[in-house]
């Protein structure tokens, strides 16, 4: 099996800012291409600041993984277990390899990945569209641009949170979810969640620090709004002990290290009586489409990372105002962004 890599700078429509304090107008990602018996599988590793993953580190780790790749792409379980042992802190790099192996397997079997996972494309699920932290005026502009999406996710964590939410509510009757990105104290969370319940928010993501499971459990008991944990939960191992602290889990390939572990996270969350959401960071269609192939399994989707990008090199899952249509082609089912014969 031959490995190739490529680093790509994704340009954002709007500079992105979160409660973690970052702001940037581009994000670098790394593609891993695995060539095997005339077929090529592609995978994507992206950055995640709070997990210490960046593009140069991801590229370096993927390159080192070349010697550990299987001669048979169907050996995904063993390969991923070995890579986790050797590269425990490189989820992003492992994710790229995991997606590429799955793409190869789907192409070898000539079936789309959702079928490989035993799923039907069924009725398309809807993804939320994320509105990043900004001034009240800018947020209003972005909500206007997102007209047509029936679910919005609003990032909070600025001193103007209440004003922002009032302005958003005035502009739209879309379903609204809020992501605090671990930005509140317990007291702030209680006050904000009461306010958010009053303006009809559906649920709140990660109100408190990622380590503070006890605080989240206390908040859950108050029953003001459902709580979904994101930063607190990386892999399936984190879920059972967090079950009392949340109502649902945000599962991302960047955290899990790929589709294999994301599938296990969905099963574990369900077994613990929790709801499931597939989320993402800024990403190209490679990673978003990979996640989307698991979408028939989960309750909610927040897979808009590719919609925030103006130079996505690939096309895969189609998001028509949030309605996710899975590609029917083998593997991930991707096409080059400039391939005009795509709709065959
Ligand atoms: Mg989040």
Short mmCIF file of C-alpha atoms and ligand atoms in Angstrom, two decimals:
data_model
loop_
_atom_site.label_atom_id
_atom_site.label_comp_id
_atom_site.label_asym_id
_atom_site.label_seq_id
_atom_site.Cartn_x
_atom_site.Cartn_y
_atom_site.Cartn_z
CA UNK A 1 0.00 0.00 0.00
CA UNK A 2 1.44 3.35 -1.05
CA UNK A 3 0.98 6.52 0.99
CA UNK A 4 0.92 10.09 -0.34
CA UNK A 5 0.14 13.27 1.56
CA UNK A 6 -0.91 16.77 0.69
CA UNK A 7 -1.38 19.85 2.88
CA UNK A 8 -4.16 22.22 1.83
CA UNK A 9 -5.04 25.63 3.19
CA UNK A 10 -8.81 26.01 3.45
CA UNK A 11 -9.97 29.62 3.17
CA UNK A 12 -12.94 30.58 5.33
CA UNK A 13 -15.90 32.67 4.13
CA UNK A 14 -15.85 34.42 7.52
CA UNK A 15 -12.93 34.56 9.96
CA UNK A 16 -13.77 32.07 12.69
CA UNK A 17 -13.77 32.87 16.39
CA UNK A 18 -14.74 30.74 19.36
CA UNK A 19 -14.81 31.09 23.12
CA UNK A 20 -11.36 29.40 23.15
CA UNK A 21 -10.13 32.77 21.90
CA UNK A 22 -8.88 31.94 18.40
CA UNK A 23 -9.61 33.88 15.24
CA UNK A 24 -8.32 33.03 11.81
CA UNK A 25 -9.23 33.31 8.15
CA UNK A 26 -7.81 29.95 7.05
CA UNK A 27 -7.29 26.44 8.38
CA UNK A 28 -4.68 23.97 7.13
CA UNK A 29 -5.62 20.32 6.71
CA UNK A 30 -3.69 17.26 5.57
CA UNK A 31 -4.91 14.66 3.09
CA UNK A 32 -3.64 11.08 3.17
CA UNK A 33 -3.94 9.13 -0.08
CA UNK A 34 -3.60 5.33 0.12
CA UNK A 35 -3.02 3.55 -3.18
CA UNK A 36 -3.77 -0.15 -3.42
CA UNK A 37 -4.30 -2.37 -6.49
CA UNK A 38 -5.27 0.49 -8.77
CA UNK A 39 -7.63 2.18 -6.29
CA UNK A 40 -7.00 5.28 -4.19
CA UNK A 41 -8.56 5.97 -0.80
CA UNK A 42 -8.48 9.48 0.62
CA UNK A 43 -8.64 10.64 4.23
CA UNK A 44 -8.39 13.99 6.00
CA UNK A 45 -6.74 15.13 9.19
CA UNK A 46 -7.48 18.58 10.49
CA UNK A 47 -6.36 20.86 13.28
CA UNK A 48 -7.80 21.03 16.75
CA UNK A 49 -6.23 23.64 19.00
CA UNK A 50 -7.38 22.32 22.35
CA UNK A 51 -6.27 18.77 21.49
CA UNK A 52 -2.87 20.08 20.40
CA UNK A 53 -3.28 18.95 16.79
CA UNK A 54 -1.95 21.10 13.97
CA UNK A 55 -1.24 20.49 10.29
CA UNK A 56 2.60 20.11 10.51
CA UNK A 57 2.27 17.66 13.44
CA UNK A 58 -0.46 15.74 11.63
CA UNK A 59 1.63 15.54 8.45
CA UNK A 60 4.66 14.30 10.37
CA UNK A 61 2.63 11.62 12.18
CA UNK A 62 0.91 10.40 8.99
CA UNK A 63 4.30 10.08 7.30
CA UNK A 64 5.61 8.00 10.21
CA UNK A 65 2.54 5.73 9.95
CA UNK A 66 3.55 4.59 6.43
CA UNK A 67 5.50 1.57 7.73
CA UNK A 68 2.54 0.32 9.80
CA UNK A 69 -0.04 0.26 7.02
CA UNK A 70 -1.59 -3.13 6.21
CA UNK A 71 -1.12 -4.94 2.90
CA UNK A 72 -4.89 -5.62 2.97
CA UNK A 73 -7.15 -2.52 3.38
CA UNK A 74 -9.81 -4.66 5.12
CA UNK A 75 -7.51 -4.93 8.19
CA UNK A 76 -8.89 -1.68 9.60
CA UNK A 77 -9.47 -2.81 13.23
CA UNK A 78 -5.95 -4.18 13.77
CA UNK A 79 -4.33 -1.27 11.95
CA UNK A 80 -6.19 1.37 13.92
CA UNK A 81 -5.47 -0.39 17.24
CA UNK A 82 -1.75 -0.48 16.39
CA UNK A 83 -1.73 3.19 15.35
CA UNK A 84 -3.51 4.16 18.57
CA UNK A 85 -0.84 2.36 20.62
CA UNK A 86 2.02 3.98 18.71
CA UNK A 87 0.48 7.43 18.16
CA UNK A 88 -1.90 7.99 21.10
CA UNK A 89 -1.79 11.81 20.79
CA UNK A 90 -2.24 12.04 17.01
CA UNK A 91 -6.01 11.54 16.61
CA UNK A 92 -6.02 13.81 13.60
CA UNK A 93 -3.40 11.76 11.73
CA UNK A 94 -5.09 8.48 12.71
CA UNK A 95 -8.37 9.92 11.45
CA UNK A 96 -6.85 10.57 8.01
CA UNK A 97 -5.64 6.96 7.73
CA UNK A 98 -8.91 5.50 9.05
CA UNK A 99 -11.01 7.44 6.52
CA UNK A 100 -8.67 6.53 3.64
CA UNK A 101 -8.84 2.80 4.55
CA UNK A 102 -12.65 2.96 4.68
CA UNK A 103 -12.73 4.73 1.30
CA UNK A 104 -10.52 1.96 -0.15
CA UNK A 105 -12.74 -0.79 1.27
CA UNK A 106 -15.89 0.84 -0.11
CA UNK A 107 -14.25 1.24 -3.52
CA UNK A 108 -13.03 -2.38 -3.47
CA UNK A 109 -16.56 -3.62 -2.66
CA UNK A 110 -18.07 -1.04 -5.03
CA UNK A 111 -20.58 0.13 -2.42
CA UNK A 112 -21.04 3.49 -0.70
CA UNK A 113 -19.72 3.59 2.86
CA UNK A 114 -23.13 3.92 4.50
CA UNK A 115 -24.00 0.50 3.06
CA UNK A 116 -20.72 -0.95 4.34
CA UNK A 117 -21.88 0.17 7.83
CA UNK A 118 -25.22 -1.58 7.31
CA UNK A 119 -27.16 1.65 6.89
CA UNK A 120 -29.67 2.93 4.38
CA UNK A 121 -29.45 6.45 2.97
CA UNK A 122 -33.11 6.72 3.97
CA UNK A 123 -34.59 10.08 4.60
CA UNK A 124 -32.00 12.84 4.49
CA UNK A 125 -31.17 14.30 7.89
CA UNK A 126 -30.67 17.98 8.45
CA UNK A 127 -27.52 19.64 9.66
CA UNK A 128 -27.36 22.81 11.66
CA UNK A 129 -25.43 25.80 10.29
CA UNK A 130 -22.96 27.41 12.69
CA UNK A 131 -22.82 31.13 13.39
CA UNK A 132 -19.50 32.05 15.02
CA UNK A 133 -18.89 34.61 17.75
CA UNK A 134 -19.05 38.16 16.44
CA UNK A 135 -20.59 41.58 17.06
CA UNK A 136 -24.39 41.76 17.28
CA UNK A 137 -24.52 43.38 13.81
CA UNK A 138 -22.24 40.77 12.21
CA UNK A 139 -24.17 37.90 13.78
CA UNK A 140 -27.40 39.37 12.41
CA UNK A 141 -25.79 39.58 8.95
CA UNK A 142 -24.69 35.95 9.13
CA UNK A 143 -28.18 34.81 10.23
CA UNK A 144 -29.60 36.66 7.24
CA UNK A 145 -27.09 34.82 4.98
CA UNK A 146 -28.09 31.50 6.53
CA UNK A 147 -31.75 31.98 5.63
CA UNK A 148 -33.13 28.68 4.41
CA UNK A 149 -31.37 26.62 7.07
CA UNK A 150 -33.96 25.32 9.50
CA UNK A 151 -31.44 24.68 12.31
CA UNK A 152 -28.83 27.20 13.49
CA UNK A 153 -26.06 26.69 16.01
CA UNK A 154 -25.05 29.93 17.68
CA UNK A 155 -21.66 30.16 19.38
CA UNK A 156 -21.81 32.23 22.54
CA UNK A 157 -19.13 33.47 24.91
CA UNK A 158 -18.98 37.22 24.32
CA UNK A 159 -20.21 39.94 26.70
CA UNK A 160 -23.14 40.50 24.29
CA UNK A 161 -24.63 37.00 24.43
CA UNK A 162 -28.15 38.10 25.43
CA UNK A 163 -28.30 40.89 22.85
CA UNK A 164 -27.08 38.46 20.19
CA UNK A 165 -29.73 35.89 21.05
CA UNK A 166 -32.52 38.49 21.07
CA UNK A 167 -31.39 39.79 17.66
CA UNK A 168 -31.21 36.25 16.24
CA UNK A 169 -34.66 35.36 17.56
CA UNK A 170 -36.13 38.46 15.97
CA UNK A 171 -34.69 37.47 12.58
CA UNK A 172 -35.57 33.79 12.43
CA UNK A 173 -37.91 31.12 13.75
CA UNK A 174 -35.35 28.37 12.97
CA UNK A 175 -34.51 25.76 15.60
CA UNK A 176 -31.64 27.22 17.60
CA UNK A 177 -28.89 25.37 19.46
CA UNK A 178 -26.23 27.12 21.46
CA UNK A 179 -22.57 26.19 21.92
CA UNK A 180 -20.82 27.80 24.88
CA UNK A 181 -17.50 26.01 24.15
CA UNK A 182 -16.79 25.59 27.88
CA UNK A 183 -17.01 29.35 28.39
CA UNK A 184 -19.30 29.72 31.43
CA UNK A 185 -19.03 29.34 35.19
CA UNK A 186 -21.75 27.29 36.89
CA UNK A 187 -23.62 30.43 38.01
CA UNK A 188 -23.40 32.01 34.55
CA UNK A 189 -24.61 28.78 32.99
CA UNK A 190 -27.71 28.63 35.23
CA UNK A 191 -28.62 32.22 34.38
CA UNK A 192 -27.87 31.89 30.66
CA UNK A 193 -29.69 28.58 30.29
CA UNK A 194 -32.82 30.04 31.92
CA UNK A 195 -32.63 32.96 29.50
CA UNK A 196 -32.00 30.63 26.53
CA UNK A 197 -34.93 28.38 27.51
CA UNK A 198 -37.04 31.55 27.45
CA UNK A 199 -36.09 32.32 23.83
CA UNK A 200 -36.83 28.76 22.72
CA UNK A 201 -33.34 27.26 22.40
CA UNK A 202 -33.38 23.47 21.84
CA UNK A 203 -30.22 22.52 23.76
CA UNK A 204 -26.89 23.82 24.98
CA UNK A 205 -23.48 22.40 24.14
CA UNK A 206 -20.61 22.30 26.64
CA UNK A 207 -21.61 25.06 29.07
CA UNK A 208 -18.76 24.41 31.57
CA UNK A 209 -15.05 23.51 31.49
CA UNK A 210 -14.26 20.14 29.98
CA UNK A 211 -13.00 18.67 33.29
CA UNK A 212 -16.09 19.76 35.23
CA UNK A 213 -18.33 16.69 34.97
CA UNK A 214 -19.66 17.26 38.50
CA UNK A 215 -20.79 20.77 37.55
CA UNK A 216 -22.46 19.48 34.40
CA UNK A 217 -24.21 16.74 36.43
CA UNK A 218 -25.53 19.39 38.83
CA UNK A 219 -26.73 21.48 35.86
CA UNK A 220 -28.40 18.45 34.28
CA UNK A 221 -30.31 17.78 37.51
CA UNK A 222 -31.80 21.27 37.37
CA UNK A 223 -33.34 20.31 34.02
CA UNK A 224 -33.34 23.81 32.53
CA UNK A 225 -32.25 22.71 29.02
CA UNK A 226 -30.77 19.49 27.63
CA UNK A 227 -26.95 19.47 27.77
CA UNK A 228 -24.70 18.03 25.06
CA UNK A 229 -21.03 17.49 25.87
CA UNK A 230 -18.34 18.09 23.24
CA UNK A 231 -14.94 19.06 24.70
CA UNK A 232 -15.46 16.73 27.71
CA UNK A 233 -15.77 13.64 25.51
CA UNK A 234 -13.11 12.46 23.08
CA UNK A 235 -13.65 8.70 22.67
CA UNK A 236 -16.06 5.96 23.78
CA UNK A 237 -14.03 5.47 26.98
CA UNK A 238 -15.15 8.93 28.18
CA UNK A 239 -18.87 8.30 27.75
CA UNK A 240 -20.03 6.00 30.61
CA UNK A 241 -18.56 8.24 33.33
CA UNK A 242 -20.14 11.32 31.69
CA UNK A 243 -23.61 9.80 31.34
CA UNK A 244 -24.93 11.50 34.48
CA UNK A 245 -23.50 14.84 33.32
CA UNK A 246 -25.29 15.21 30.00
CA UNK A 247 -28.25 14.34 27.81
CA UNK A 248 -26.26 13.88 24.62
CA UNK A 249 -22.78 13.62 23.13
CA UNK A 250 -21.16 15.49 20.24
CA UNK A 251 -19.08 12.95 18.30
CA UNK A 252 -16.39 14.19 15.91
CA UNK A 253 -13.95 12.22 13.76
CA UNK A 254 -11.17 14.61 14.74
CA UNK A 255 -11.59 13.60 18.38
CA UNK A 256 -12.31 9.91 17.88
CA UNK A 257 -9.48 9.29 15.42
CA UNK A 258 -11.79 8.12 12.65
CA UNK A 259 -14.99 6.34 11.64
CA UNK A 260 -14.26 3.11 13.53
CA UNK A 261 -14.15 4.78 16.94
CA UNK A 262 -16.96 7.21 16.04
CA UNK A 263 -19.21 4.19 15.39
CA UNK A 264 -18.26 2.76 18.80
CA UNK A 265 -18.98 6.15 20.42
CA UNK A 266 -22.48 6.20 18.92
CA UNK A 267 -23.15 2.68 20.23
CA UNK A 268 -21.74 3.50 23.68
CA UNK A 269 -23.73 6.73 24.00
CA UNK A 270 -26.93 4.92 23.06
CA UNK A 271 -26.21 2.14 25.56
CA UNK A 272 -25.84 4.83 28.23
CA UNK A 273 -29.24 6.30 27.30
CA UNK A 274 -27.74 9.41 25.69
CA UNK A 275 -28.66 11.19 22.47
CA UNK A 276 -26.05 11.44 19.74
CA UNK A 277 -24.88 14.22 17.47
CA UNK A 278 -22.24 14.09 14.75
CA UNK A 279 -20.24 17.30 14.75
CA UNK A 280 -17.14 18.66 13.05
CA UNK A 281 -14.46 21.30 13.01
CA UNK A 282 -13.71 23.34 9.89
CA UNK A 283 -13.08 20.65 7.28
CA UNK A 284 -13.28 19.89 3.58
CA UNK A 285 -15.86 17.62 1.97
CA UNK A 286 -13.60 14.61 2.55
CA UNK A 287 -14.09 14.54 6.31
CA UNK A 288 -17.64 15.91 6.26
CA UNK A 289 -18.72 13.24 3.77
CA UNK A 290 -17.01 10.52 5.83
CA UNK A 291 -19.00 11.66 8.90
CA UNK A 292 -22.19 11.94 6.87
CA UNK A 293 -22.02 8.23 5.98
CA UNK A 294 -22.72 7.53 9.69
CA UNK A 295 -25.52 10.11 9.82
CA UNK A 296 -28.42 7.62 9.61
CA UNK A 297 -27.29 6.39 13.07
CA UNK A 298 -27.51 9.64 15.05
CA UNK A 299 -30.15 12.03 16.39
CA UNK A 300 -28.63 15.33 15.28
CA UNK A 301 -26.13 16.60 12.73
CA UNK A 302 -23.77 19.53 12.95
CA UNK A 303 -21.83 18.82 9.77
CA UNK A 304 -21.34 22.21 8.20
CA UNK A 305 -17.51 22.49 8.33
CA UNK A 306 -17.22 22.39 4.53
CA UNK A 307 -19.89 25.05 4.06
CA UNK A 308 -17.67 27.53 5.90
CA UNK A 309 -14.90 27.06 3.33
CA UNK A 310 -14.60 28.89 -0.02
CA UNK A 311 -12.02 26.61 -1.73
CA UNK A 312 -13.16 23.06 -0.90
CA UNK A 313 -11.19 20.81 -3.30
CA UNK A 314 -13.81 18.03 -3.28
CA UNK A 315 -17.53 17.41 -3.53
CA UNK A 316 -19.31 14.64 -1.68
CA UNK A 317 -22.37 14.88 0.53
CA UNK A 318 -24.67 17.60 -0.76
CA UNK A 319 -26.10 19.94 1.82
CA UNK A 320 -29.13 21.69 0.36
CA UNK A 321 -29.92 24.27 3.05
CA UNK A 322 -28.97 21.71 5.64
CA UNK A 323 -30.62 18.68 4.06
CA UNK A 324 -27.83 16.11 3.71
CA UNK A 325 -27.94 13.95 0.59
CA UNK A 326 -25.45 11.08 0.75
CA UNK A 327 -23.46 10.23 -2.40
CA UNK A 328 -24.28 6.86 -3.94
CA UNK A 329 -20.87 6.21 -5.45
CA UNK A 330 -18.41 3.64 -4.01
CA UNK A 331 -16.49 4.44 -0.82
CA UNK A 332 -16.81 8.05 0.31
CA UNK A 333 -18.26 8.85 -3.12
CA UNK A 334 -16.16 11.97 -3.63
CA UNK A 335 -15.51 13.84 -6.84
CA UNK A 336 -13.08 16.57 -7.67
CA UNK A 337 -14.75 19.95 -7.11
CA UNK A 338 -14.25 20.82 -10.76
CA UNK A 339 -15.51 17.51 -12.20
CA UNK A 340 -18.45 18.55 -14.38
CA UNK A 341 -19.52 14.95 -15.13
CA UNK A 342 -20.22 14.30 -11.49
CA UNK A 343 -23.98 13.87 -11.70
CA UNK A 344 -23.93 10.76 -13.86
MG1 LIG B 1 -18.87 22.30 20.29
#
